[in-house]
Tab-separated table of C-alpha atoms and ligand atoms in Angstrom:
chain	number	residue	atom	x	y	z
S	712	MET	CA	131.291	21.436	33.825
S	713	SER	CA	132.710	24.303	31.390
S	714	THR	CA	135.420	26.334	32.285
S	715	SER	CA	133.378	29.581	32.558
S	716	THR	CA	131.625	27.859	35.629
S	717	ARG	CA	134.940	26.833	37.155
S	718	PHE	CA	136.889	29.745	36.248
S	719	PRO	CA	135.857	33.493	36.513
S	720	VAL	CA	136.515	33.973	32.967
S	721	ALA	CA	134.296	37.185	32.121
S	722	PRO	CA	135.870	39.130	35.120
S	723	LEU	CA	139.425	37.889	34.156
S	724	ARG	CA	138.782	39.204	30.532
S	725	GLU	CA	137.700	42.408	31.896
S	726	TRP	CA	140.871	42.848	34.209
S	727	VAL	CA	143.058	42.051	31.356
S	728	ARG	CA	141.447	44.778	29.106
S	729	ARG	CA	141.691	47.281	31.650
S	730	THR	CA	145.201	46.573	33.171
S	731	ASP	CA	147.399	45.022	30.653
S	732	VAL	CA	149.378	46.759	28.168
S	733	HIS	CA	149.497	43.532	26.256
S	734	ALA	CA	145.974	42.861	26.564
S	735	ALA	CA	145.535	41.505	22.955
S	736	ALA	CA	148.166	38.885	23.094
S	737	ARG	CA	146.935	37.980	26.782
S	738	LEU	CA	143.249	37.552	25.434
S	739	SER	CA	144.515	35.514	22.328
S	740	LEU	CA	146.415	33.144	24.888
S	741	LEU	CA	143.344	32.967	26.838
S	742	VAL	CA	141.189	31.721	24.249
S	743	GLU	CA	143.700	29.117	23.397
S	744	VAL	CA	143.617	27.795	26.921
S	745	LEU	CA	139.873	27.603	27.402
S	746	ARG	CA	139.532	25.856	24.067
S	747	VAL	CA	141.909	23.268	25.597
S	748	LEU	CA	140.323	23.250	28.915
S	749	ASP	CA	136.882	22.912	27.384
S	750	GLY	CA	138.086	20.293	25.134
S	751	GLU	CA	137.118	21.862	22.197
S	752	GLU	CA	140.621	21.484	20.895
S	753	ALA	CA	142.701	18.403	21.308
S	754	SER	CA	146.467	19.130	22.706
S	755	SER	CA	149.187	17.013	23.450
S	756	LEU	CA	150.639	16.782	26.901
S	757	LEU	CA	153.510	18.857	25.456
S	758	GLY	CA	151.080	21.299	24.115
S	759	ARG	CA	149.323	21.650	27.467
S	760	GLY	CA	152.550	21.947	29.231
S	761	GLU	CA	153.424	24.858	26.968
S	762	LEU	CA	150.211	26.649	27.726
S	763	ALA	CA	150.854	26.153	31.469
S	764	ASP	CA	154.349	27.650	31.129
S	765	ARG	CA	152.977	30.650	29.416
S	766	LEU	CA	150.191	31.159	32.038
S	767	GLU	CA	152.949	30.780	34.533
S	768	ARG	CA	155.321	33.398	33.094
S	769	TRP	CA	152.305	35.800	32.603
S	770	ARG	CA	151.452	35.457	36.287
S	771	TYR	CA	155.098	36.182	37.263
S	772	GLN	CA	155.652	39.211	34.957
S	773	TRP	CA	152.555	40.629	36.492
S	774	LEU	CA	153.939	39.941	40.134
S	775	ASN	CA	157.378	41.242	39.120
S	776	GLN	CA	155.815	44.538	38.499
S	777	GLN	CA	153.005	44.900	40.948
S	778	SER	CA	153.698	42.480	43.810
S	779	THR	CA	153.587	44.948	46.690
S	780	ARG	CA	150.537	46.966	45.196
S	781	LEU	CA	148.351	44.089	44.369
S	782	THR	CA	144.536	44.876	44.702
S	783	ALA	CA	141.714	42.301	45.534
S	784	GLU	CA	140.943	42.064	42.142
S	785	ASP	CA	144.521	41.500	40.851
S	786	ARG	CA	144.939	38.561	43.358
S	787	ARG	CA	141.632	36.896	42.265
S	788	SER	CA	142.674	37.228	38.597
S	789	LEU	CA	146.333	35.843	39.364
S	790	ASP	CA	144.628	33.061	41.313
S	791	CYS	CA	142.728	32.203	38.332
S	792	LEU	CA	145.916	31.959	36.059
S	793	ASP	CA	147.473	29.801	38.707
S	794	ARG	CA	144.624	27.396	38.769
S	795	MET	CA	144.243	27.198	35.038
S	796	ALA	CA	147.908	26.488	34.807
S	797	ASN	CA	147.673	23.766	37.407
S	798	GLU	CA	144.529	22.262	35.556
S	799	LEU	CA	146.462	22.326	32.508
S	800	SER	CA	149.317	20.425	34.108
S	801	GLY	CA	147.172	17.852	35.591
S	802	ARG	CA	147.236	19.270	39.111
S	803	GLY	CA	143.618	20.478	39.237
S	804	GLY	CA	142.172	20.967	42.536
S	805	ARG	CA	145.640	22.189	43.951
S	806	PRO	CA	144.568	25.739	45.608
S	807	PRO	CA	146.398	28.533	44.025
S	808	ARG	CA	149.798	29.700	45.377
S	809	ARG	CA	149.392	32.264	48.411
S	810	THR	CA	153.013	31.880	49.589
S	811	ARG	CA	153.599	35.680	50.696
S	812	GLN	CA	150.174	35.780	52.702
S	813	LEU	CA	150.544	32.309	54.112
S	814	VAL	CA	154.238	32.800	55.057
S	815	ARG	CA	153.446	36.084	56.948
S	816	ASP	CA	150.693	34.395	58.712
S	817	ASP	CA	151.899	32.739	61.757
S	818	GLY	CA	148.747	30.471	61.858
S	819	LEU	CA	150.755	28.012	59.707
S	820	ALA	CA	153.112	27.175	62.270
S	821	GLY	CA	151.802	24.042	64.433
S	822	PRO	CA	152.835	23.575	68.186
S	823	GLU	CA	156.226	22.077	67.364
S	824	ILE	CA	157.290	25.320	65.585
S	825	ALA	CA	155.726	27.622	68.015
S	826	GLU	CA	157.545	25.997	70.952
S	827	ALA	CA	160.725	26.198	68.910
S	828	TRP	CA	160.305	29.753	68.331
S	829	ARG	CA	160.460	30.687	72.085
S	830	HIS	CA	164.172	29.425	72.072
S	831	LEU	CA	165.000	32.279	69.635
S	832	ASP	CA	164.993	34.559	72.652
S	833	PRO	CA	168.644	34.791	73.622
S	834	ALA	CA	167.794	34.999	77.163
S	835	ARG	CA	166.840	31.459	77.241
S	836	PRO	CA	169.639	29.153	78.230
S	837	LEU	CA	171.450	27.389	75.447
S	838	ALA	CA	172.474	24.140	77.144
S	839	PRO	CA	169.068	22.545	77.531
S	840	LEU	CA	168.101	23.519	74.078
S	841	VAL	CA	171.258	21.800	72.782
S	842	GLU	CA	170.485	18.698	74.861
S	843	ARG	CA	166.933	18.498	73.170
S	844	ALA	CA	168.093	19.065	69.827
S	845	ARG	CA	170.899	16.316	70.182
S	846	ALA	CA	168.384	13.720	71.694
S	847	LEU	CA	165.866	14.543	68.976
S	848	THR	CA	168.364	13.923	66.254
S	849	ILE	CA	169.495	10.702	67.465
S	850	GLU	CA	165.909	9.669	68.173
S	851	ARG	CA	165.093	10.487	64.293
S	852	PHE	CA	168.259	9.718	62.690
S	853	GLY	CA	169.667	6.854	64.563
S	854	GLU	CA	169.146	3.242	64.566
S	855	PRO	CA	166.808	2.463	67.457
S	856	ALA	CA	167.929	-1.158	67.881
S	857	ALA	CA	171.704	-0.166	68.051
S	858	ARG	CA	172.530	1.387	71.410
S	859	ASP	CA	175.817	2.784	70.756
S	860	PRO	CA	177.755	4.479	73.831
S	861	ARG	CA	179.777	7.061	71.338
S	862	PRO	CA	178.613	10.485	71.003
S	863	ALA	CA	176.737	9.931	67.727
S	864	SER	CA	174.971	6.639	68.879
S	865	GLY	CA	175.413	5.182	65.455
S	866	ARG	CA	173.259	7.934	63.676
S	867	ARG	CA	173.595	8.527	60.341
S	868	MET	CA	175.411	11.516	58.508
S	869	LEU	CA	175.269	12.193	54.875
S	870	LEU	CA	178.368	13.399	53.048
S	871	TYR	CA	178.010	15.422	49.817
S	872	ALA	CA	180.251	17.675	47.778
S	873	PRO	CA	179.392	20.877	45.800
S	874	LEU	CA	180.285	20.653	42.007
S	875	TYR	CA	180.549	24.274	40.597
S	876	LEU	CA	179.633	24.154	37.013
S	877	SER	CA	179.716	27.971	36.029
S	878	SER	CA	180.810	31.110	37.805
S	879	HIS	CA	179.083	33.265	34.982
S	880	CYS	CA	176.145	35.167	36.382
S	881	ILE	CA	173.903	38.015	35.362
S	882	ASN	CA	172.998	39.111	38.811
S	883	PHE	CA	174.047	41.744	41.049
S	884	CYS	CA	173.918	40.174	44.564
S	885	THR	CA	176.080	42.651	46.240
S	886	TYR	CA	177.468	39.987	48.725
S	887	CYS	CA	178.537	37.223	46.173
S	888	GLY	CA	181.865	36.755	44.610
S	889	PHE	CA	180.262	35.971	41.356
S	890	ARG	CA	178.200	38.839	41.159
S	891	TYR	CA	178.140	40.749	37.856
S	892	PRO	CA	180.139	42.871	36.636
S	893	ARG	CA	182.927	42.001	39.193
S	894	GLN	CA	186.104	41.140	37.486
S	895	LEU	CA	187.274	37.566	37.945
S	896	ARG	CA	188.424	34.698	36.034
S	897	ARG	CA	185.000	33.223	35.160
S	898	ARG	CA	184.658	29.911	33.957
S	899	HIS	CA	181.866	27.479	32.533
S	900	LEU	CA	182.387	23.980	32.337
S	901	SER	CA	181.617	21.931	29.363
S	902	PHE	CA	179.913	18.775	29.721
S	903	ALA	CA	183.363	16.750	29.450
S	904	GLU	CA	184.819	18.916	31.935
S	905	ALA	CA	181.837	18.639	34.307
S	906	GLN	CA	182.365	14.637	33.858
S	907	GLY	CA	185.998	15.113	34.813
S	908	GLU	CA	185.085	17.183	37.994
S	909	ALA	CA	182.489	14.650	38.856
S	910	ASN	CA	185.037	11.794	38.388
S	911	VAL	CA	187.253	13.177	40.910
S	912	LEU	CA	184.393	13.392	43.459
S	913	LEU	CA	183.339	9.781	42.508
S	914	ARG	CA	186.832	8.454	43.324
S	915	ARG	CA	186.473	10.236	46.797
S	916	GLY	CA	183.292	8.016	47.363
S	917	PHE	CA	180.775	10.807	46.937
S	918	ARG	CA	177.361	9.692	45.727
S	919	HIS	CA	175.557	12.668	46.442
S	920	ILE	CA	176.606	15.764	44.558
S	921	LEU	CA	175.126	19.149	44.535
S	922	LEU	CA	175.464	20.882	41.015
S	923	VAL	CA	175.915	24.511	41.729
S	924	GLY	CA	175.780	27.410	38.962
S	925	GLY	CA	175.389	31.079	38.453
S	926	GLU	CA	172.689	32.247	36.362
S	927	PHE	CA	173.551	32.976	32.750
S	928	PRO	CA	170.549	32.057	30.409
S	929	ARG	CA	172.794	31.412	27.407
S	930	LEU	CA	175.001	28.947	29.035
S	931	THR	CA	173.237	27.552	32.388
S	932	THR	CA	170.070	26.236	30.621
S	933	ALA	CA	167.772	23.742	32.111
S	934	GLU	CA	169.086	21.330	29.401
S	935	TYR	CA	172.605	21.858	30.082
S	936	TYR	CA	171.994	20.727	33.722
S	937	ALA	CA	169.614	17.852	32.690
S	938	GLN	CA	172.642	16.366	30.598
S	939	VAL	CA	174.917	16.488	33.519
S	940	ILE	CA	172.267	15.070	36.192
S	941	GLU	CA	171.388	12.164	33.623
S	942	TRP	CA	175.106	11.306	33.348
S	943	LEU	CA	175.483	11.370	36.972
S	944	THR	CA	172.342	9.510	37.568
S	945	ARG	CA	173.892	6.655	35.396
S	946	GLN	CA	176.921	6.554	37.841
S	947	ALA	CA	174.472	5.862	40.716
S	948	VAL	CA	174.860	9.372	42.191
S	949	ALA	CA	171.639	11.116	43.599
S	950	PRO	CA	172.396	14.717	42.150
S	951	ALA	CA	170.845	17.780	43.662
S	952	VAL	CA	170.867	21.327	42.262
S	953	GLU	CA	171.715	24.969	43.685
S	954	ILE	CA	171.014	26.909	40.545
S	955	ALA	CA	168.795	29.882	39.612
S	956	PRO	CA	165.024	29.403	40.156
S	957	GLN	CA	163.362	27.404	37.153
S	958	SER	CA	159.915	27.401	35.647
S	959	THR	CA	157.634	24.381	36.801
S	960	ARG	CA	158.388	22.849	33.273
S	961	HIS	CA	162.158	23.163	33.717
S	962	TYR	CA	162.186	21.574	37.165
S	963	ALA	CA	160.047	18.731	35.650
S	964	ARG	CA	162.835	18.202	33.045
S	965	LEU	CA	165.426	18.086	35.892
S	966	ALA	CA	163.168	15.856	37.942
S	967	GLU	CA	162.905	13.523	34.877
S	968	ALA	CA	166.643	13.512	34.462
S	969	GLY	CA	167.090	12.571	38.043
S	970	ALA	CA	167.574	15.522	40.231
S	971	CYS	CA	166.307	14.400	43.707
S	972	CYS	CA	166.525	17.708	45.650
S	973	VAL	CA	166.506	21.365	44.861
S	974	THR	CA	168.205	24.009	47.074
S	975	LEU	CA	167.120	27.484	46.708
S	976	TYR	CA	167.901	30.157	49.375
S	977	GLN	CA	165.698	33.040	49.807
S	978	GLU	CA	169.002	34.760	51.348
S	979	THR	CA	166.663	36.921	53.323
S	980	TYR	CA	162.807	37.306	53.597
S	981	ASP	CA	162.923	40.891	54.447
S	982	GLU	CA	161.623	42.341	51.359
S	983	THR	CA	163.089	45.741	51.720
S	984	LEU	CA	166.623	44.364	52.381
S	985	TYR	CA	166.101	41.774	49.562
S	986	ALA	CA	165.798	44.699	47.277
S	987	GLU	CA	168.667	46.294	48.307
S	988	TYR	CA	170.805	43.474	47.943
S	989	HIS	CA	169.579	42.217	44.639
S	990	PRO	CA	169.201	45.549	42.744
S	991	LYS	CA	169.385	44.193	39.136
S	992	GLY	CA	169.127	40.873	37.316
S	993	SER	CA	166.357	38.110	37.403
S	994	LYS	CA	167.262	37.677	41.176
S	995	ALA	CA	165.468	41.077	41.800
S	996	SER	CA	162.083	39.365	41.457
S	997	TYR	CA	161.334	38.250	44.867
S	998	ASP	CA	158.295	36.119	44.056
S	999	TRP	CA	159.723	34.120	41.395
S	1000	ARG	CA	162.428	33.016	43.888
S	1001	PHE	CA	160.073	32.835	46.802
S	1002	GLU	CA	157.910	30.302	44.944
S	1003	GLY	CA	160.826	28.376	43.342
S	1004	LEU	CA	160.369	25.503	45.746
S	1005	ASP	CA	156.662	25.233	45.467
S	1006	ARG	CA	157.291	24.801	41.704
S	1007	ALA	CA	159.916	22.383	42.183
S	1008	ALA	CA	157.678	20.325	44.430
S	1009	ASP	CA	154.920	20.523	41.796
S	1010	ALA	CA	157.357	19.413	39.287
S	1011	GLY	CA	158.232	16.229	41.160
S	1012	ILE	CA	161.227	17.145	43.209
S	1013	GLY	CA	161.442	14.978	46.352
S	1014	ARG	CA	163.488	17.105	48.466
S	1015	LEU	CA	163.314	20.853	49.060
S	1016	GLY	CA	166.231	22.809	50.373
S	1017	LEU	CA	165.781	26.215	52.266
S	1018	GLY	CA	168.108	28.601	53.621
S	1019	ILE	CA	168.933	32.302	54.527
S	1020	LEU	CA	172.234	34.051	54.452
S	1021	LEU	CA	173.015	34.945	57.860
S	1022	GLY	CA	174.518	38.467	58.096
S	1023	LEU	CA	172.192	40.030	55.715
S	1024	ALA	CA	169.097	40.776	57.979
S	1025	ASP	CA	167.977	40.176	61.527
S	1026	PRO	CA	168.643	36.581	61.990
S	1027	VAL	CA	165.774	35.704	64.245
S	1028	GLU	CA	163.293	37.371	62.166
S	1029	ASP	CA	164.417	35.583	59.107
S	1030	THR	CA	164.605	32.138	60.599
S	1031	ARG	CA	160.986	32.429	61.864
S	1032	ALA	CA	159.969	33.540	58.172
S	1033	MET	CA	162.008	30.419	56.700
S	1034	MET	CA	160.184	28.215	59.232
S	1035	GLN	CA	156.884	29.653	58.134
S	1036	HIS	CA	158.010	29.115	54.596
S	1037	ALA	CA	158.968	25.328	55.354
S	1038	ALA	CA	155.368	24.851	57.067
S	1039	TYR	CA	153.740	26.124	53.975
S	1040	LEU	CA	155.652	23.652	51.925
S	1041	GLN	CA	155.169	20.864	54.115
S	1042	ALA	CA	151.388	21.523	54.388
S	1043	ARG	CA	151.055	21.795	50.524
S	1044	HIS	CA	153.600	18.719	49.794
S	1045	PRO	CA	153.401	16.636	52.651
S	1046	ASP	CA	155.292	13.672	51.159
S	1047	ARG	CA	158.607	15.851	50.467
S	1048	THR	CA	161.651	15.964	52.597
S	1049	ILE	CA	162.595	19.247	53.929
S	1050	ALA	CA	166.255	20.563	54.469
S	1051	PHE	CA	167.557	23.738	55.863
S	1052	SER	CA	170.852	25.221	55.661
S	1053	LEU	CA	172.269	28.423	57.200
S	1054	PRO	CA	175.282	29.813	55.411
S	1055	ARG	CA	176.956	32.410	57.240
S	1056	ILE	CA	178.875	35.270	55.663
S	1057	HIS	CA	182.442	35.356	56.712
S	1058	ASP	CA	184.267	36.917	53.805
S	1059	ALA	CA	182.486	39.020	51.185
S	1060	PRO	CA	183.773	40.981	47.887
S	1061	GLN	CA	185.357	44.126	48.723
S	1062	GLY	CA	182.996	46.881	49.520
S	1063	PHE	CA	180.282	44.611	51.148
S	1064	ARG	CA	180.009	44.493	54.756
S	1065	ALA	CA	177.372	42.313	56.244
S	1066	PRO	CA	175.355	44.480	58.620
S	1067	TYR	CA	174.516	41.799	61.336
S	1068	ARG	CA	176.991	39.716	63.009
S	1069	ILE	CA	175.926	36.128	64.216
S	1070	ASP	CA	178.410	34.702	66.452
S	1071	ASP	CA	178.609	30.958	67.081
S	1072	GLU	CA	176.436	30.786	70.159
S	1073	LEU	CA	173.574	32.476	67.952
S	1074	PHE	CA	174.621	30.198	65.152
S	1075	VAL	CA	174.166	27.135	67.247
S	1076	ARG	CA	170.932	28.189	68.654
S	1077	LEU	CA	169.247	28.801	65.280
S	1078	TYR	CA	170.407	25.223	64.106
S	1079	CYS	CA	168.775	23.644	67.284
S	1080	VAL	CA	165.488	25.775	66.857
S	1081	LEU	CA	165.282	24.213	63.320
S	1082	ARG	CA	165.644	20.778	64.791
S	1083	LEU	CA	162.939	21.524	67.410
S	1084	GLY	CA	160.543	22.780	64.765
S	1085	PHE	CA	161.119	20.222	62.378
S	1086	PRO	CA	162.500	17.106	63.875
S	1087	ASP	CA	162.694	15.112	60.616
S	1088	ALA	CA	164.454	17.748	58.672
S	1089	GLU	CA	167.743	17.437	57.169
S	1090	LEU	CA	169.917	20.094	58.661
S	1091	VAL	CA	172.987	20.721	56.217
S	1092	LEU	CA	176.272	22.339	57.101
S	1093	SER	CA	178.782	23.461	54.494
S	1094	THR	CA	182.749	23.979	54.780
S	1095	ARG	CA	182.083	27.635	55.016
S	1096	GLU	CA	182.522	26.992	58.648
S	1097	ASN	CA	185.559	25.843	60.482
S	1098	ALA	CA	186.371	22.374	61.692
S	1099	VAL	CA	185.993	23.059	65.183
S	1100	LEU	CA	182.383	24.512	64.959
S	1101	ARG	CA	181.418	21.744	62.281
S	1102	ASN	CA	182.459	19.074	64.749
S	1103	ARG	CA	180.459	20.514	67.549
S	1104	LEU	CA	177.334	21.101	65.355
S	1105	ALA	CA	177.770	17.491	64.070
S	1106	ASP	CA	177.276	16.179	67.516
S	1107	ILE	CA	174.204	18.317	68.078
S	1108	CYS	CA	171.907	18.102	65.246
S	1109	ILE	CA	173.454	18.298	61.844
S	1110	THR	CA	172.659	15.312	59.400
S	1111	GLN	CA	174.259	16.357	56.195
S	1112	MET	CA	177.787	17.860	55.462
S	1113	SER	CA	179.907	18.660	52.677
S	1114	ALA	CA	183.699	17.856	52.652
S	1115	GLY	CA	186.763	18.480	50.940
S	1116	SER	CA	184.891	21.407	48.956
S	1117	CYS	CA	185.901	23.542	46.140
S	1118	THR	CA	183.753	26.683	45.239
S	1119	ALA	CA	185.276	27.536	41.920
S	1120	PRO	CA	184.225	25.798	38.686
S	1121	GLY	CA	186.948	23.109	37.612
S	1122	GLY	CA	188.777	23.478	40.982
S	1123	TYR	CA	188.639	19.884	41.850
S	1124	GLU	CA	190.774	18.837	38.819
S	1125	ASP	CA	192.836	22.074	38.582
S	1126	ARG	CA	194.113	22.431	42.011
S	1127	LYS	CA	196.798	24.845	40.950
S	1128	ASP	CA	193.919	27.358	40.573
S	1129	GLY	CA	195.129	28.290	44.078
S	1130	GLY	CA	191.443	29.565	45.199
S	1131	SER	CA	191.044	32.141	42.276
S	1132	GLY	CA	187.460	32.341	40.907
S	1133	GLU	CA	186.017	30.771	44.153
S	1134	GLN	CA	182.420	32.050	45.114
S	1135	PHE	CA	183.749	31.807	48.781
S	1136	PRO	CA	186.599	30.790	50.725
S	1137	VAL	CA	186.530	27.358	52.499
S	1138	SER	CA	187.182	27.236	56.213
S	1139	ASP	CA	187.439	23.445	57.156
S	1140	HIS	CA	189.995	22.062	54.594
S	1141	ARG	CA	189.748	18.400	55.802
S	1142	THR	CA	189.399	15.944	52.821
S	1143	ALA	CA	186.407	13.589	52.699
S	1144	GLY	CA	188.301	10.565	53.849
S	1145	GLU	CA	189.497	12.736	56.863
S	1146	MET	CA	185.994	13.829	57.576
S	1147	ALA	CA	184.603	10.333	57.132
S	1148	ALA	CA	187.168	8.864	59.523
S	1149	TRP	CA	186.390	11.499	62.077
S	1150	LEU	CA	182.927	10.654	61.951
S	1151	THR	CA	183.312	7.081	62.251
S	1152	THR	CA	185.589	7.443	65.259
S	1153	ARG	CA	182.513	9.416	66.884
S	1154	GLY	CA	180.032	6.735	66.073
S	1155	TYR	CA	178.271	7.897	62.948
S	1156	ARG	CA	177.260	5.931	60.242
S	1157	VAL	CA	178.572	7.679	57.402
S	1158	ALA	CA	176.362	7.711	54.286
S	1159	TRP	CA	177.575	8.623	50.725
S	1160	ARG	CA	174.209	8.492	49.185
S	1161	ILE	CA	170.829	9.820	49.874
S	1162	GLY	CA	168.034	7.434	51.210
S	1163	ALA	CA	169.340	5.827	54.343
S	1164	ARG	CA	168.178	7.406	57.544
M	710	SF4	S1	174.395	34.715	44.788
M	710	SF4	FE1	173.905	33.537	42.861
M	710	SF4	S2	172.783	34.506	41.691
M	710	SF4	FE2	173.658	36.084	43.066
M	710	SF4	S3	175.567	36.713	41.895
M	710	SF4	FE3	176.214	34.808	43.361
M	710	SF4	S4	175.952	33.151	41.906
M	710	SF4	FE4	174.975	35.005	40.851
């Protein structure tokens, strides 16, 4: 079947001519794409990937400029670009991305999620919700054969550590310590320095390491991360990344290097507030970020980490939207693991005040609701929170915790930094060993690498 039968090529060309200031370049790209798709021109896998990448960039350029004003014709044309890119990448048949529409549509939420949402109402008692979340977590993450009388009943807790690679960033996120052009001692680790930091974490026992970096295209390239990931993989580490959104092609490079997980927080799903918090830089592009996890899954990444930054917007609405987003990803990629994290703003750079206050009871409620809606999801808790609250939440529903963290590049080897250059201050200062000891006493199976349940 020719491409003109499978894709509405004539209307697409007409749309380009009428609406695109770069029409000539777009049309010549289309000619190239159609020749390859029709088999008139042989193309290597690399060549097909390059063409798919160019279609993807074209689609996002359009979305960045027009996403809130799309006509039905725009949508059809953008869907066509999406489907062509999928076919070039060997994913023909995958329906086009409709993330925005589908995430807004409650119809995606199954009965478990709909039931969980009812508990977002603060008038409902918290104690029974906590008990259900606790029981579900033991059921899904415990060892059914081993009945352990201790609080954790022998269930698994995965420990991980963040490894900050770079604090250089071109984005203006108003709430972040790394935002541009804030004055701080910025640092970008060389490959050797990254190895030094990782070696500290390896000596502490970590085999799951989260690579974190600001967005600085000249320095934090996909190839830079891939090099660090490849080395970590050779040390039997399961590396995850929490970095700027990447193209499908670059995510594929990270997956090939050994990245097992991509964490990409939307921060807030409220588009008006999102625009206020991200006034400039590439992070201002809502769609590029919003569809990042979908691209990561298409590229072969096995674990998808979602999150909202609590304090930025209505936490209940944001939690609902994030769960919708997860339901969308789960429907599209049923074999991937979903993970959630709820970072909460405690300290922000001078001049920023979080407009929403989230107290501990609401914080606990939100995590419990996530457990009810997604019983098998990893629930992740960082050292932003203090030890007392972390202990409480661990005993309820958390399955993955960081420990002994430093949020400044080079901070593990260079403790005399005294905290300068950190993205945010750490509240739980227990070492990895102290954390592991506490967990063991409570009856957890401490896991240092990803995989075990
Ligand atoms: S939140 Fe991320 S993208 Fe934004 S300024 Fe901080 S490091 Fe950069």
